[in-house]
Each structure stands twice: as structure tokens, then as C-alpha cells.
mmCIF file with all atom_site columns, N, CA and C in Angstrom:
data_model
loop_
_atom_site.group_PDB
_atom_site.id
_atom_site.type_symbol
_atom_site.label_atom_id
_atom_site.label_alt_id
_atom_site.label_comp_id
_atom_site.label_asym_id
_atom_site.label_entity_id
_atom_site.label_seq_id
_atom_site.pdbx_PDB_ins_code
_atom_site.Cartn_x
_atom_site.Cartn_y
_atom_site.Cartn_z
_atom_site.occupancy
_atom_site.B_iso_or_equiv
_atom_site.pdbx_formal_charge
_atom_site.auth_seq_id
_atom_site.auth_comp_id
_atom_site.auth_asym_id
_atom_site.auth_atom_id
_atom_site.pdbx_PDB_model_num
ATOM 1   N N  . UNK P 1 1  ? 12.052  5.736  -10.117 1.00 92.00 ? 1  UNK P N  1
ATOM 2   C CA . UNK P 1 1  ? 10.964  5.321  -9.258  1.00 92.00 ? 1  UNK P CA 1
ATOM 3   C C  . UNK P 1 1  ? 10.299  4.084  -9.851  1.00 92.00 ? 1  UNK P C  1
ATOM 4   N N  . UNK P 1 2  ? 9.924   3.194  -8.978  1.00 94.00 ? 2  UNK P N  1
ATOM 5   C CA . UNK P 1 2  ? 9.254   1.956  -9.365  1.00 94.00 ? 2  UNK P CA 1
ATOM 6   C C  . UNK P 1 2  ? 7.822   2.016  -8.833  1.00 94.00 ? 2  UNK P C  1
ATOM 7   N N  . UNK P 1 3  ? 6.855   1.775  -9.688  1.00 97.00 ? 3  UNK P N  1
ATOM 8   C CA . UNK P 1 3  ? 5.451   1.818  -9.277  1.00 97.00 ? 3  UNK P CA 1
ATOM 9   C C  . UNK P 1 3  ? 4.995   0.430  -8.826  1.00 97.00 ? 3  UNK P C  1
ATOM 10  N N  . UNK P 1 4  ? 4.415   0.367  -7.632  1.00 98.00 ? 4  UNK P N  1
ATOM 11  C CA . UNK P 1 4  ? 3.813   -0.872 -7.142  1.00 98.00 ? 4  UNK P CA 1
ATOM 12  C C  . UNK P 1 4  ? 2.420   -0.556 -6.609  1.00 98.00 ? 4  UNK P C  1
ATOM 13  N N  . UNK P 1 5  ? 1.570   -1.548 -6.653  1.00 98.00 ? 5  UNK P N  1
ATOM 14  C CA . UNK P 1 5  ? 0.233   -1.428 -6.069  1.00 98.00 ? 5  UNK P CA 1
ATOM 15  C C  . UNK P 1 5  ? 0.180   -2.338 -4.853  1.00 98.00 ? 5  UNK P C  1
ATOM 16  N N  . UNK P 1 6  ? -0.361  -1.823 -3.765  1.00 98.00 ? 6  UNK P N  1
ATOM 17  C CA . UNK P 1 6  ? -0.466  -2.608 -2.534  1.00 98.00 ? 6  UNK P CA 1
ATOM 18  C C  . UNK P 1 6  ? -1.923  -2.639 -2.110  1.00 98.00 ? 6  UNK P C  1
ATOM 19  N N  . UNK P 1 7  ? -2.447  -3.851 -1.937  1.00 98.00 ? 7  UNK P N  1
ATOM 20  C CA . UNK P 1 7  ? -3.801  -4.016 -1.427  1.00 98.00 ? 7  UNK P CA 1
ATOM 21  C C  . UNK P 1 7  ? -3.716  -4.359 0.064   1.00 98.00 ? 7  UNK P C  1
ATOM 22  N N  . UNK P 1 8  ? -4.664  -3.851 0.820   1.00 98.00 ? 8  UNK P N  1
ATOM 23  C CA . UNK P 1 8  ? -4.693  -4.046 2.262   1.00 98.00 ? 8  UNK P CA 1
ATOM 24  C C  . UNK P 1 8  ? -6.014  -4.671 2.686   1.00 98.00 ? 8  UNK P C  1
ATOM 25  N N  . UNK P 1 9  ? -5.946  -5.746 3.440   1.00 98.00 ? 9  UNK P N  1
ATOM 26  C CA . UNK P 1 9  ? -7.119  -6.286 4.113   1.00 98.00 ? 9  UNK P CA 1
ATOM 27  C C  . UNK P 1 9  ? -7.016  -5.806 5.560   1.00 98.00 ? 9  UNK P C  1
ATOM 28  N N  . UNK P 1 10 ? -8.075  -5.196 6.035   1.00 98.00 ? 10 UNK P N  1
ATOM 29  C CA . UNK P 1 10 ? -8.054  -4.594 7.368   1.00 98.00 ? 10 UNK P CA 1
ATOM 30  C C  . UNK P 1 10 ? -8.879  -5.409 8.362   1.00 98.00 ? 10 UNK P C  1
ATOM 31  N N  . UNK P 1 11 ? -8.557  -5.245 9.627   1.00 97.00 ? 11 UNK P N  1
ATOM 32  C CA . UNK P 1 11 ? -9.365  -5.808 10.699  1.00 97.00 ? 11 UNK P CA 1
ATOM 33  C C  . UNK P 1 11 ? -10.761 -5.196 10.558  1.00 97.00 ? 11 UNK P C  1
ATOM 34  N N  . UNK P 1 12 ? -11.831 -5.998 10.676  1.00 97.00 ? 12 UNK P N  1
ATOM 35  C CA . UNK P 1 12 ? -13.176 -5.441 10.547  1.00 97.00 ? 12 UNK P CA 1
ATOM 36  C C  . UNK P 1 12 ? -13.377 -4.214 11.438  1.00 97.00 ? 12 UNK P C  1
ATOM 37  N N  . UNK P 1 13 ? -13.929 -3.177 10.849  1.00 97.00 ? 13 UNK P N  1
ATOM 38  C CA . UNK P 1 13 ? -14.202 -1.939 11.576  1.00 97.00 ? 13 UNK P CA 1
ATOM 39  C C  . UNK P 1 13 ? -13.020 -0.977 11.657  1.00 97.00 ? 13 UNK P C  1
ATOM 40  N N  . UNK P 1 14 ? -11.879 -1.340 11.080  1.00 97.00 ? 14 UNK P N  1
ATOM 41  C CA . UNK P 1 14 ? -10.677 -0.500 11.189  1.00 97.00 ? 14 UNK P CA 1
ATOM 42  C C  . UNK P 1 14 ? -10.233 0.106  9.855   1.00 97.00 ? 14 UNK P C  1
ATOM 43  N N  . UNK P 1 15 ? -11.002 -0.086 8.805   1.00 98.00 ? 15 UNK P N  1
ATOM 44  C CA . UNK P 1 15 ? -10.574 0.358  7.484   1.00 98.00 ? 15 UNK P CA 1
ATOM 45  C C  . UNK P 1 15 ? -10.303 1.857  7.428   1.00 98.00 ? 15 UNK P C  1
ATOM 46  N N  . UNK P 1 16 ? -11.179 2.667  8.007   1.00 98.00 ? 16 UNK P N  1
ATOM 47  C CA . UNK P 1 16 ? -10.982 4.115  7.943   1.00 98.00 ? 16 UNK P CA 1
ATOM 48  C C  . UNK P 1 16 ? -9.762  4.547  8.755   1.00 98.00 ? 16 UNK P C  1
ATOM 49  N N  . UNK P 1 17 ? -9.536  3.898  9.888   1.00 98.00 ? 17 UNK P N  1
ATOM 50  C CA . UNK P 1 17 ? -8.347  4.206  10.689  1.00 98.00 ? 17 UNK P CA 1
ATOM 51  C C  . UNK P 1 17 ? -7.071  3.837  9.932   1.00 98.00 ? 17 UNK P C  1
ATOM 52  N N  . UNK P 1 18 ? -7.078  2.678  9.290   1.00 98.00 ? 18 UNK P N  1
ATOM 53  C CA . UNK P 1 18 ? -5.921  2.247  8.502   1.00 98.00 ? 18 UNK P CA 1
ATOM 54  C C  . UNK P 1 18 ? -5.703  3.214  7.336   1.00 98.00 ? 18 UNK P C  1
ATOM 55  N N  . UNK P 1 19 ? -6.766  3.576  6.649   1.00 98.00 ? 19 UNK P N  1
ATOM 56  C CA . UNK P 1 19 ? -6.647  4.505  5.517   1.00 98.00 ? 19 UNK P CA 1
ATOM 57  C C  . UNK P 1 19 ? -6.068  5.843  5.968   1.00 98.00 ? 19 UNK P C  1
ATOM 58  N N  . UNK P 1 20 ? -6.536  6.361  7.086   1.00 98.00 ? 20 UNK P N  1
ATOM 59  C CA . UNK P 1 20 ? -6.001  7.624  7.609   1.00 98.00 ? 20 UNK P CA 1
ATOM 60  C C  . UNK P 1 20 ? -4.518  7.501  7.937   1.00 98.00 ? 20 UNK P C  1
ATOM 61  N N  . UNK P 1 21 ? -4.132  6.384  8.546   1.00 98.00 ? 21 UNK P N  1
ATOM 62  C CA . UNK P 1 21 ? -2.731  6.167  8.910   1.00 98.00 ? 21 UNK P CA 1
ATOM 63  C C  . UNK P 1 21 ? -1.849  6.047  7.663   1.00 98.00 ? 21 UNK P C  1
ATOM 64  N N  . UNK P 1 22 ? -2.337  5.348  6.650   1.00 98.00 ? 22 UNK P N  1
ATOM 65  C CA . UNK P 1 22 ? -1.583  5.216  5.395   1.00 98.00 ? 22 UNK P CA 1
ATOM 66  C C  . UNK P 1 22 ? -1.388  6.597  4.770   1.00 98.00 ? 22 UNK P C  1
ATOM 67  N N  . UNK P 1 23 ? -2.464  7.333  4.685   1.00 96.00 ? 23 UNK P N  1
ATOM 68  C CA . UNK P 1 23 ? -2.414  8.666  4.071   1.00 96.00 ? 23 UNK P CA 1
ATOM 69  C C  . UNK P 1 23 ? -1.463  9.590  4.838   1.00 96.00 ? 23 UNK P C  1
ATOM 70  N N  . UNK P 1 24 ? -1.469  9.497  6.169   1.00 97.00 ? 24 UNK P N  1
ATOM 71  C CA . UNK P 1 24 ? -0.614  10.338 7.011   1.00 97.00 ? 24 UNK P CA 1
ATOM 72  C C  . UNK P 1 24 ? 0.871   10.061 6.807   1.00 97.00 ? 24 UNK P C  1
ATOM 73  N N  . UNK P 1 25 ? 1.216   8.873  6.362   1.00 95.00 ? 25 UNK P N  1
ATOM 74  C CA . UNK P 1 25 ? 2.638   8.529  6.155   1.00 95.00 ? 25 UNK P CA 1
ATOM 75  C C  . UNK P 1 25 ? 3.234   9.222  4.931   1.00 95.00 ? 25 UNK P C  1
ATOM 76  N N  . UNK P 1 26 ? 2.373   9.733  4.037   1.00 95.00 ? 26 UNK P N  1
ATOM 77  C CA . UNK P 1 26 ? 2.792   10.474 2.844   1.00 95.00 ? 26 UNK P CA 1
ATOM 78  C C  . UNK P 1 26 ? 3.740   9.676  1.935   1.00 95.00 ? 26 UNK P C  1
ATOM 79  N N  . UNK P 1 27 ? 3.483   8.392  1.778   1.00 96.00 ? 27 UNK P N  1
ATOM 80  C CA . UNK P 1 27 ? 4.292   7.569  0.883   1.00 96.00 ? 27 UNK P CA 1
ATOM 81  C C  . UNK P 1 27 ? 3.490   7.003  -0.283  1.00 96.00 ? 27 UNK P C  1
ATOM 82  N N  . UNK P 1 28 ? 2.173   7.192  -0.283  1.00 97.00 ? 28 UNK P N  1
ATOM 83  C CA . UNK P 1 28 ? 1.345   6.693  -1.379  1.00 97.00 ? 28 UNK P CA 1
ATOM 84  C C  . UNK P 1 28 ? 0.926   7.868  -2.258  1.00 97.00 ? 28 UNK P C  1
ATOM 85  N N  . UNK P 1 29 ? 0.833   7.606  -3.562  1.00 97.00 ? 29 UNK P N  1
ATOM 86  C CA . UNK P 1 29 ? 0.382   8.678  -4.447  1.00 97.00 ? 29 UNK P CA 1
ATOM 87  C C  . UNK P 1 29 ? -1.141  8.671  -4.588  1.00 97.00 ? 29 UNK P C  1
ATOM 88  N N  . UNK P 1 30 ? -1.747  7.477  -4.461  1.00 98.00 ? 30 UNK P N  1
ATOM 89  C CA . UNK P 1 30 ? -3.204  7.351  -4.531  1.00 98.00 ? 30 UNK P CA 1
ATOM 90  C C  . UNK P 1 30 ? -3.647  6.249  -3.581  1.00 98.00 ? 30 UNK P C  1
ATOM 91  N N  . UNK P 1 31 ? -4.818  6.419  -2.995  1.00 98.00 ? 31 UNK P N  1
ATOM 92  C CA . UNK P 1 31 ? -5.368  5.437  -2.068  1.00 98.00 ? 31 UNK P CA 1
ATOM 93  C C  . UNK P 1 31 ? -6.869  5.351  -2.282  1.00 98.00 ? 31 UNK P C  1
ATOM 94  N N  . UNK P 1 32 ? -7.366  4.126  -2.485  1.00 98.00 ? 32 UNK P N  1
ATOM 95  C CA . UNK P 1 32 ? -8.789  3.912  -2.771  1.00 98.00 ? 32 UNK P CA 1
ATOM 96  C C  . UNK P 1 32 ? -9.355  2.825  -1.883  1.00 98.00 ? 32 UNK P C  1
ATOM 97  N N  . UNK P 1 33 ? -10.629 2.941  -1.539  1.00 98.00 ? 33 UNK P N  1
ATOM 98  C CA . UNK P 1 33 ? -11.337 1.816  -0.933  1.00 98.00 ? 33 UNK P CA 1
ATOM 99  C C  . UNK P 1 33 ? -11.799 0.920  -2.075  1.00 98.00 ? 33 UNK P C  1
ATOM 100 N N  . UNK P 1 34 ? -11.871 -0.371 -1.802  1.00 98.00 ? 34 UNK P N  1
ATOM 101 C CA . UNK P 1 34 ? -12.219 -1.328 -2.848  1.00 98.00 ? 34 UNK P CA 1
ATOM 102 C C  . UNK P 1 34 ? -13.230 -2.347 -2.331  1.00 98.00 ? 34 UNK P C  1
ATOM 103 N N  . UNK P 1 35 ? -13.832 -3.058 -3.250  1.00 96.00 ? 35 UNK P N  1
ATOM 104 C CA . UNK P 1 35 ? -14.696 -4.177 -2.884  1.00 96.00 ? 35 UNK P CA 1
ATOM 105 C C  . UNK P 1 35 ? -13.922 -5.462 -3.136  1.00 96.00 ? 35 UNK P C  1
ATOM 106 N N  . UNK P 1 36 ? -14.399 -6.544 -2.569  1.00 96.00 ? 36 UNK P N  1
ATOM 107 C CA . UNK P 1 36 ? -13.746 -7.829 -2.798  1.00 96.00 ? 36 UNK P CA 1
ATOM 108 C C  . UNK P 1 36 ? -12.951 -8.294 -1.602  1.00 96.00 ? 36 UNK P C  1
ATOM 109 N N  . UNK P 1 37 ? -11.877 -9.030 -1.844  1.00 97.00 ? 37 UNK P N  1
ATOM 110 C CA . UNK P 1 37 ? -11.090 -9.632 -0.777  1.00 97.00 ? 37 UNK P CA 1
ATOM 111 C C  . UNK P 1 37 ? -10.279 -8.621 0.031   1.00 97.00 ? 37 UNK P C  1
ATOM 112 N N  . UNK P 1 38 ? -9.988  -7.468 -0.558  1.00 98.00 ? 38 UNK P N  1
ATOM 113 C CA . UNK P 1 38 ? -9.185  -6.450 0.123   1.00 98.00 ? 38 UNK P CA 1
ATOM 114 C C  . UNK P 1 38 ? -10.002 -5.175 0.268   1.00 98.00 ? 38 UNK P C  1
ATOM 115 N N  . UNK P 1 39 ? -9.665  -4.380 1.265   1.00 98.00 ? 39 UNK P N  1
ATOM 116 C CA . UNK P 1 39 ? -10.441 -3.177 1.592   1.00 98.00 ? 39 UNK P CA 1
ATOM 117 C C  . UNK P 1 39 ? -9.896  -1.900 0.964   1.00 98.00 ? 39 UNK P C  1
ATOM 118 N N  . UNK P 1 40 ? -8.577  -1.857 0.762   1.00 98.00 ? 40 UNK P N  1
ATOM 119 C CA . UNK P 1 40 ? -7.924  -0.657 0.249   1.00 98.00 ? 40 UNK P CA 1
ATOM 120 C C  . UNK P 1 40 ? -6.896  -1.047 -0.807  1.00 98.00 ? 40 UNK P C  1
ATOM 121 N N  . UNK P 1 41 ? -6.633  -0.128 -1.723  1.00 98.00 ? 41 UNK P N  1
ATOM 122 C CA . UNK P 1 41 ? -5.529  -0.306 -2.670  1.00 98.00 ? 41 UNK P CA 1
ATOM 123 C C  . UNK P 1 41 ? -4.777  1.016  -2.763  1.00 98.00 ? 41 UNK P C  1
ATOM 124 N N  . UNK P 1 42 ? -3.456  0.921  -2.741  1.00 98.00 ? 42 UNK P N  1
ATOM 125 C CA . UNK P 1 42 ? -2.614  2.108  -2.804  1.00 98.00 ? 42 UNK P CA 1
ATOM 126 C C  . UNK P 1 42 ? -1.642  1.991  -3.964  1.00 98.00 ? 42 UNK P C  1
ATOM 127 N N  . UNK P 1 43 ? -1.390  3.114  -4.596  1.00 98.00 ? 43 UNK P N  1
ATOM 128 C CA . UNK P 1 43 ? -0.359  3.208  -5.626  1.00 98.00 ? 43 UNK P CA 1
ATOM 129 C C  . UNK P 1 43 ? 0.847   3.850  -4.957  1.00 98.00 ? 43 UNK P C  1
ATOM 130 N N  . UNK P 1 44 ? 1.971   3.149  -4.998  1.00 98.00 ? 44 UNK P N  1
ATOM 131 C CA . UNK P 1 44 ? 3.168   3.600  -4.298  1.00 98.00 ? 44 UNK P CA 1
ATOM 132 C C  . UNK P 1 44 ? 4.325   3.680  -5.285  1.00 98.00 ? 44 UNK P C  1
ATOM 133 N N  . UNK P 1 45 ? 5.059   4.771  -5.235  1.00 97.00 ? 45 UNK P N  1
ATOM 134 C CA . UNK P 1 45 ? 6.282   4.903  -6.022  1.00 97.00 ? 45 UNK P CA 1
ATOM 135 C C  . UNK P 1 45 ? 7.462   4.691  -5.101  1.00 97.00 ? 45 UNK P C  1
ATOM 136 N N  . UNK P 1 46 ? 8.190   3.622  -5.341  1.00 97.00 ? 46 UNK P N  1
ATOM 137 C CA . UNK P 1 46 ? 9.343   3.264  -4.520  1.00 97.00 ? 46 UNK P CA 1
ATOM 138 C C  . UNK P 1 46 ? 10.599  3.803  -5.210  1.00 97.00 ? 46 UNK P C  1
ATOM 139 N N  . UNK P 1 47 ? 11.448  4.526  -4.476  1.00 95.00 ? 47 UNK P N  1
ATOM 140 C CA . UNK P 1 47 ? 12.682  5.018  -5.089  1.00 95.00 ? 47 UNK P CA 1
ATOM 141 C C  . UNK P 1 47 ? 13.493  3.874  -5.704  1.00 95.00 ? 47 UNK P C  1
ATOM 142 N N  . UNK P 1 48 ? 14.100  4.130  -6.857  1.00 93.00 ? 48 UNK P N  1
ATOM 143 C CA . UNK P 1 48 ? 14.814  3.094  -7.604  1.00 93.00 ? 48 UNK P CA 1
ATOM 144 C C  . UNK P 1 48 ? 15.950  2.457  -6.810  1.00 93.00 ? 48 UNK P C  1
ATOM 145 N N  . UNK P 1 49 ? 16.539  3.201  -5.892  1.00 95.00 ? 49 UNK P N  1
ATOM 146 C CA . UNK P 1 49 ? 17.668  2.670  -5.129  1.00 95.00 ? 49 UNK P CA 1
ATOM 147 C C  . UNK P 1 49 ? 17.234  1.934  -3.855  1.00 95.00 ? 49 UNK P C  1
ATOM 148 N N  . UNK P 1 50 ? 15.937  1.791  -3.645  1.00 95.00 ? 50 UNK P N  1
ATOM 149 C CA . UNK P 1 50 ? 15.405  1.142  -2.445  1.00 95.00 ? 50 UNK P CA 1
ATOM 150 C C  . UNK P 1 50 ? 14.924  -0.274 -2.759  1.00 95.00 ? 50 UNK P C  1
ATOM 151 N N  . UNK P 1 51 ? 15.078  -1.156 -1.787  1.00 97.00 ? 51 UNK P N  1
ATOM 152 C CA . UNK P 1 51 ? 14.498  -2.492 -1.868  1.00 97.00 ? 51 UNK P CA 1
ATOM 153 C C  . UNK P 1 51 ? 12.996  -2.364 -1.626  1.00 97.00 ? 51 UNK P C  1
ATOM 154 N N  . UNK P 1 52 ? 12.192  -2.881 -2.538  1.00 96.00 ? 52 UNK P N  1
ATOM 155 C CA . UNK P 1 52 ? 10.734  -2.715 -2.447  1.00 96.00 ? 52 UNK P CA 1
ATOM 156 C C  . UNK P 1 52 ? 10.182  -3.286 -1.146  1.00 96.00 ? 52 UNK P C  1
ATOM 157 N N  . UNK P 1 53 ? 10.555  -4.510 -0.821  1.00 96.00 ? 53 UNK P N  1
ATOM 158 C CA . UNK P 1 53 ? 10.041  -5.143 0.391   1.00 96.00 ? 53 UNK P CA 1
ATOM 159 C C  . UNK P 1 53 ? 10.398  -4.382 1.651   1.00 96.00 ? 53 UNK P C  1
ATOM 160 N N  . UNK P 1 54 ? 11.633  -3.955 1.748   1.00 97.00 ? 54 UNK P N  1
ATOM 161 C CA . UNK P 1 54 ? 12.070  -3.204 2.931   1.00 97.00 ? 54 UNK P CA 1
ATOM 162 C C  . UNK P 1 54 ? 11.367  -1.854 3.010   1.00 97.00 ? 54 UNK P C  1
ATOM 163 N N  . UNK P 1 55 ? 11.267  -1.169 1.865   1.00 97.00 ? 55 UNK P N  1
ATOM 164 C CA . UNK P 1 55 ? 10.612  0.136  1.835   1.00 97.00 ? 55 UNK P CA 1
ATOM 165 C C  . UNK P 1 55 ? 9.169   0.029  2.322   1.00 97.00 ? 55 UNK P C  1
ATOM 166 N N  . UNK P 1 56 ? 8.431   -0.944 1.787   1.00 97.00 ? 56 UNK P N  1
ATOM 167 C CA . UNK P 1 56 ? 7.030   -1.104 2.180   1.00 97.00 ? 56 UNK P CA 1
ATOM 168 C C  . UNK P 1 56 ? 6.908   -1.532 3.634   1.00 97.00 ? 56 UNK P C  1
ATOM 169 N N  . UNK P 1 57 ? 7.754   -2.458 4.065   1.00 96.00 ? 57 UNK P N  1
ATOM 170 C CA . UNK P 1 57 ? 7.709   -2.922 5.456   1.00 96.00 ? 57 UNK P CA 1
ATOM 171 C C  . UNK P 1 57 ? 7.963   -1.785 6.430   1.00 96.00 ? 57 UNK P C  1
ATOM 172 N N  . UNK P 1 58 ? 8.961   -0.968 6.127   1.00 96.00 ? 58 UNK P N  1
ATOM 173 C CA . UNK P 1 58 ? 9.328   0.107  7.047   1.00 96.00 ? 58 UNK P CA 1
ATOM 174 C C  . UNK P 1 58 ? 8.402   1.311  6.981   1.00 96.00 ? 58 UNK P C  1
ATOM 175 N N  . UNK P 1 59 ? 7.718   1.501  5.853   1.00 96.00 ? 59 UNK P N  1
ATOM 176 C CA . UNK P 1 59 ? 6.899   2.694  5.740   1.00 96.00 ? 59 UNK P CA 1
ATOM 177 C C  . UNK P 1 59 ? 5.395   2.463  5.854   1.00 96.00 ? 59 UNK P C  1
ATOM 178 N N  . UNK P 1 60 ? 4.929   1.217  5.689   1.00 97.00 ? 60 UNK P N  1
ATOM 179 C CA . UNK P 1 60 ? 3.482   0.987  5.711   1.00 97.00 ? 60 UNK P CA 1
ATOM 180 C C  . UNK P 1 60 ? 3.023   -0.210 6.546   1.00 97.00 ? 60 UNK P C  1
ATOM 181 N N  . UNK P 1 61 ? 3.769   -1.293 6.514   1.00 97.00 ? 61 UNK P N  1
ATOM 182 C CA . UNK P 1 61 ? 3.233   -2.551 7.015   1.00 97.00 ? 61 UNK P CA 1
ATOM 183 C C  . UNK P 1 61 ? 3.172   -2.666 8.527   1.00 97.00 ? 61 UNK P C  1
ATOM 184 N N  . UNK P 1 62 ? 3.641   -1.663 9.253   1.00 96.00 ? 62 UNK P N  1
ATOM 185 C CA . UNK P 1 62 ? 3.563   -1.700 10.710  1.00 96.00 ? 62 UNK P CA 1
ATOM 186 C C  . UNK P 1 62 ? 2.328   -0.979 11.252  1.00 96.00 ? 62 UNK P C  1
ATOM 187 N N  . UNK P 1 63 ? 1.445   -0.549 10.358  1.00 98.00 ? 63 UNK P N  1
ATOM 188 C CA . UNK P 1 63 ? 0.240   0.170  10.780  1.00 98.00 ? 63 UNK P CA 1
ATOM 189 C C  . UNK P 1 63 ? -0.726  -0.792 11.457  1.00 98.00 ? 63 UNK P C  1
ATOM 190 N N  . UNK P 1 64 ? -1.166  -0.464 12.674  1.00 98.00 ? 64 UNK P N  1
ATOM 191 C CA . UNK P 1 64 ? -2.135  -1.325 13.370  1.00 98.00 ? 64 UNK P CA 1
ATOM 192 C C  . UNK P 1 64 ? -3.444  -1.431 12.577  1.00 98.00 ? 64 UNK P C  1
ATOM 193 N N  . UNK P 1 65 ? -4.020  -2.609 12.567  1.00 98.00 ? 65 UNK P N  1
ATOM 194 C CA . UNK P 1 65 ? -5.290  -2.832 11.892  1.00 98.00 ? 65 UNK P CA 1
ATOM 195 C C  . UNK P 1 65 ? -5.150  -3.463 10.520  1.00 98.00 ? 65 UNK P C  1
ATOM 196 N N  . UNK P 1 66 ? -3.910  -3.632 10.042  1.00 98.00 ? 66 UNK P N  1
ATOM 197 C CA . UNK P 1 66 ? -3.700  -4.320 8.767   1.00 98.00 ? 66 UNK P CA 1
ATOM 198 C C  . UNK P 1 66 ? -3.621  -5.814 9.051   1.00 98.00 ? 66 UNK P C  1
ATOM 199 N N  . UNK P 1 67 ? -4.481  -6.563 8.381   1.00 98.00 ? 67 UNK P N  1
ATOM 200 C CA . UNK P 1 67 ? -4.529  -8.015 8.569   1.00 98.00 ? 67 UNK P CA 1
ATOM 201 C C  . UNK P 1 67 ? -3.660  -8.745 7.550   1.00 98.00 ? 67 UNK P C  1
ATOM 202 N N  . UNK P 1 68 ? -3.659  -8.240 6.321   1.00 98.00 ? 68 UNK P N  1
ATOM 203 C CA . UNK P 1 68 ? -2.940  -8.911 5.231   1.00 98.00 ? 68 UNK P CA 1
ATOM 204 C C  . UNK P 1 68 ? -2.690  -7.894 4.126   1.00 98.00 ? 68 UNK P C  1
ATOM 205 N N  . UNK P 1 69 ? -1.635  -8.111 3.348   1.00 98.00 ? 69 UNK P N  1
ATOM 206 C CA . UNK P 1 69 ? -1.358  -7.245 2.203   1.00 98.00 ? 69 UNK P CA 1
ATOM 207 C C  . UNK P 1 69 ? -1.067  -8.100 0.979   1.00 98.00 ? 69 UNK P C  1
ATOM 208 N N  . UNK P 1 70 ? -1.219  -7.485 -0.167  1.00 98.00 ? 70 UNK P N  1
ATOM 209 C CA . UNK P 1 70 ? -0.870  -8.113 -1.441  1.00 98.00 ? 70 UNK P CA 1
ATOM 210 C C  . UNK P 1 70 ? -0.198  -7.042 -2.286  1.00 98.00 ? 70 UNK P C  1
ATOM 211 N N  . UNK P 1 71 ? 1.058   -7.263 -2.624  1.00 98.00 ? 71 UNK P N  1
ATOM 212 C CA . UNK P 1 71 ? 1.823   -6.292 -3.409  1.00 98.00 ? 71 UNK P CA 1
ATOM 213 C C  . UNK P 1 71 ? 1.946   -6.781 -4.845  1.00 98.00 ? 71 UNK P C  1
ATOM 214 N N  . UNK P 1 72 ? 1.641   -5.892 -5.780  1.00 98.00 ? 72 UNK P N  1
ATOM 215 C CA . UNK P 1 72 ? 1.762   -6.194 -7.200  1.00 98.00 ? 72 UNK P CA 1
ATOM 216 C C  . UNK P 1 72 ? 2.813   -5.272 -7.801  1.00 98.00 ? 72 UNK P C  1
ATOM 217 N N  . UNK P 1 73 ? 3.869   -5.889 -8.318  1.00 96.00 ? 73 UNK P N  1
ATOM 218 C CA . UNK P 1 73 ? 4.931   -5.135 -8.987  1.00 96.00 ? 73 UNK P CA 1
ATOM 219 C C  . UNK P 1 73 ? 4.469   -4.770 -10.392 1.00 96.00 ? 73 UNK P C  1
ATOM 220 N N  . UNK P 1 74 ? 4.913   -3.627 -10.884 1.00 96.00 ? 74 UNK P N  1
ATOM 221 C CA . UNK P 1 74 ? 4.595   -3.231 -12.262 1.00 96.00 ? 74 UNK P CA 1
ATOM 222 C C  . UNK P 1 74 ? 5.883   -3.176 -13.072 1.00 96.00 ? 74 UNK P C  1
ATOM 223 N N  . UNK P 1 75 ? 5.736   -3.256 -14.387 1.00 94.00 ? 75 UNK P N  1
ATOM 224 C CA . UNK P 1 75 ? 6.894   -3.242 -15.260 1.00 94.00 ? 75 UNK P CA 1
ATOM 225 C C  . UNK P 1 75 ? 6.805   -2.095 -16.262 1.00 94.00 ? 75 UNK P C  1
ATOM 226 N N  . UNK P 1 76 ? 5.976   -2.204 -17.275 1.00 91.00 ? 76 UNK P N  1
ATOM 227 C CA . UNK P 1 76 ? 5.904   -1.198 -18.303 1.00 91.00 ? 76 UNK P CA 1
ATOM 228 C C  . UNK P 1 76 ? 4.508   -0.584 -18.344 1.00 91.00 ? 76 UNK P C  1
ATOM 229 N N  . UNK P 1 77 ? 4.464   0.739  -18.402 1.00 87.00 ? 77 UNK P N  1
ATOM 230 C CA . UNK P 1 77 ? 3.175   1.431  -18.551 1.00 87.00 ? 77 UNK P CA 1
ATOM 231 C C  . UNK P 1 77 ? 2.861   1.584  -20.031 1.00 87.00 ? 77 UNK P C  1
ATOM 232 N N  . UNK P 1 78 ? 1.613   1.344  -20.415 1.00 92.00 ? 78 UNK P N  1
ATOM 233 C CA . UNK P 1 78 ? 1.214   1.478  -21.819 1.00 92.00 ? 78 UNK P CA 1
ATOM 234 C C  . UNK P 1 78 ? 0.357   2.708  -22.006 1.00 92.00 ? 78 UNK P C  1
#
């Protein structure tokens, strides 16, 4: 499994709907609301045999109300 963090900027007024939809997909291990440029951050474990971009696109990025995303790949946990 590969750990990635995905930040979501939502359409104003849609953050809770987006968060509920993300949570309902059962692909994130943790989901938080955040301050700053993005509204939500999710910790996602992508199966090692899956392409990260395709996995995220097919499982999360089609949710209505998402304006922009930022994906951060991780390498080594300390």
C-alpha cells in the first residue's frame, strides 16, 4: 500500500456534502476539515499494484462539489 494525502477545495457551501460523499466511498483512512487554501484533507492508502492517479480519479475525483485537489505522495515514514 502506498500512502498519499489529498487536499480538496470545495465549492462554497458544499464542504459537508463533499466530506460525506468522500467518507461514503470507503477509500480514505482519515478525513479532516482544514483551514487555509483547501477545505478537506484525506489520508488514502492506494494498493501497490494500482496507478495512483487512476485510482484517485476513479474513486474520488468525480464527486460533485470538488473544485480543485492537491495530491501529495509520501515515501518513508519516520
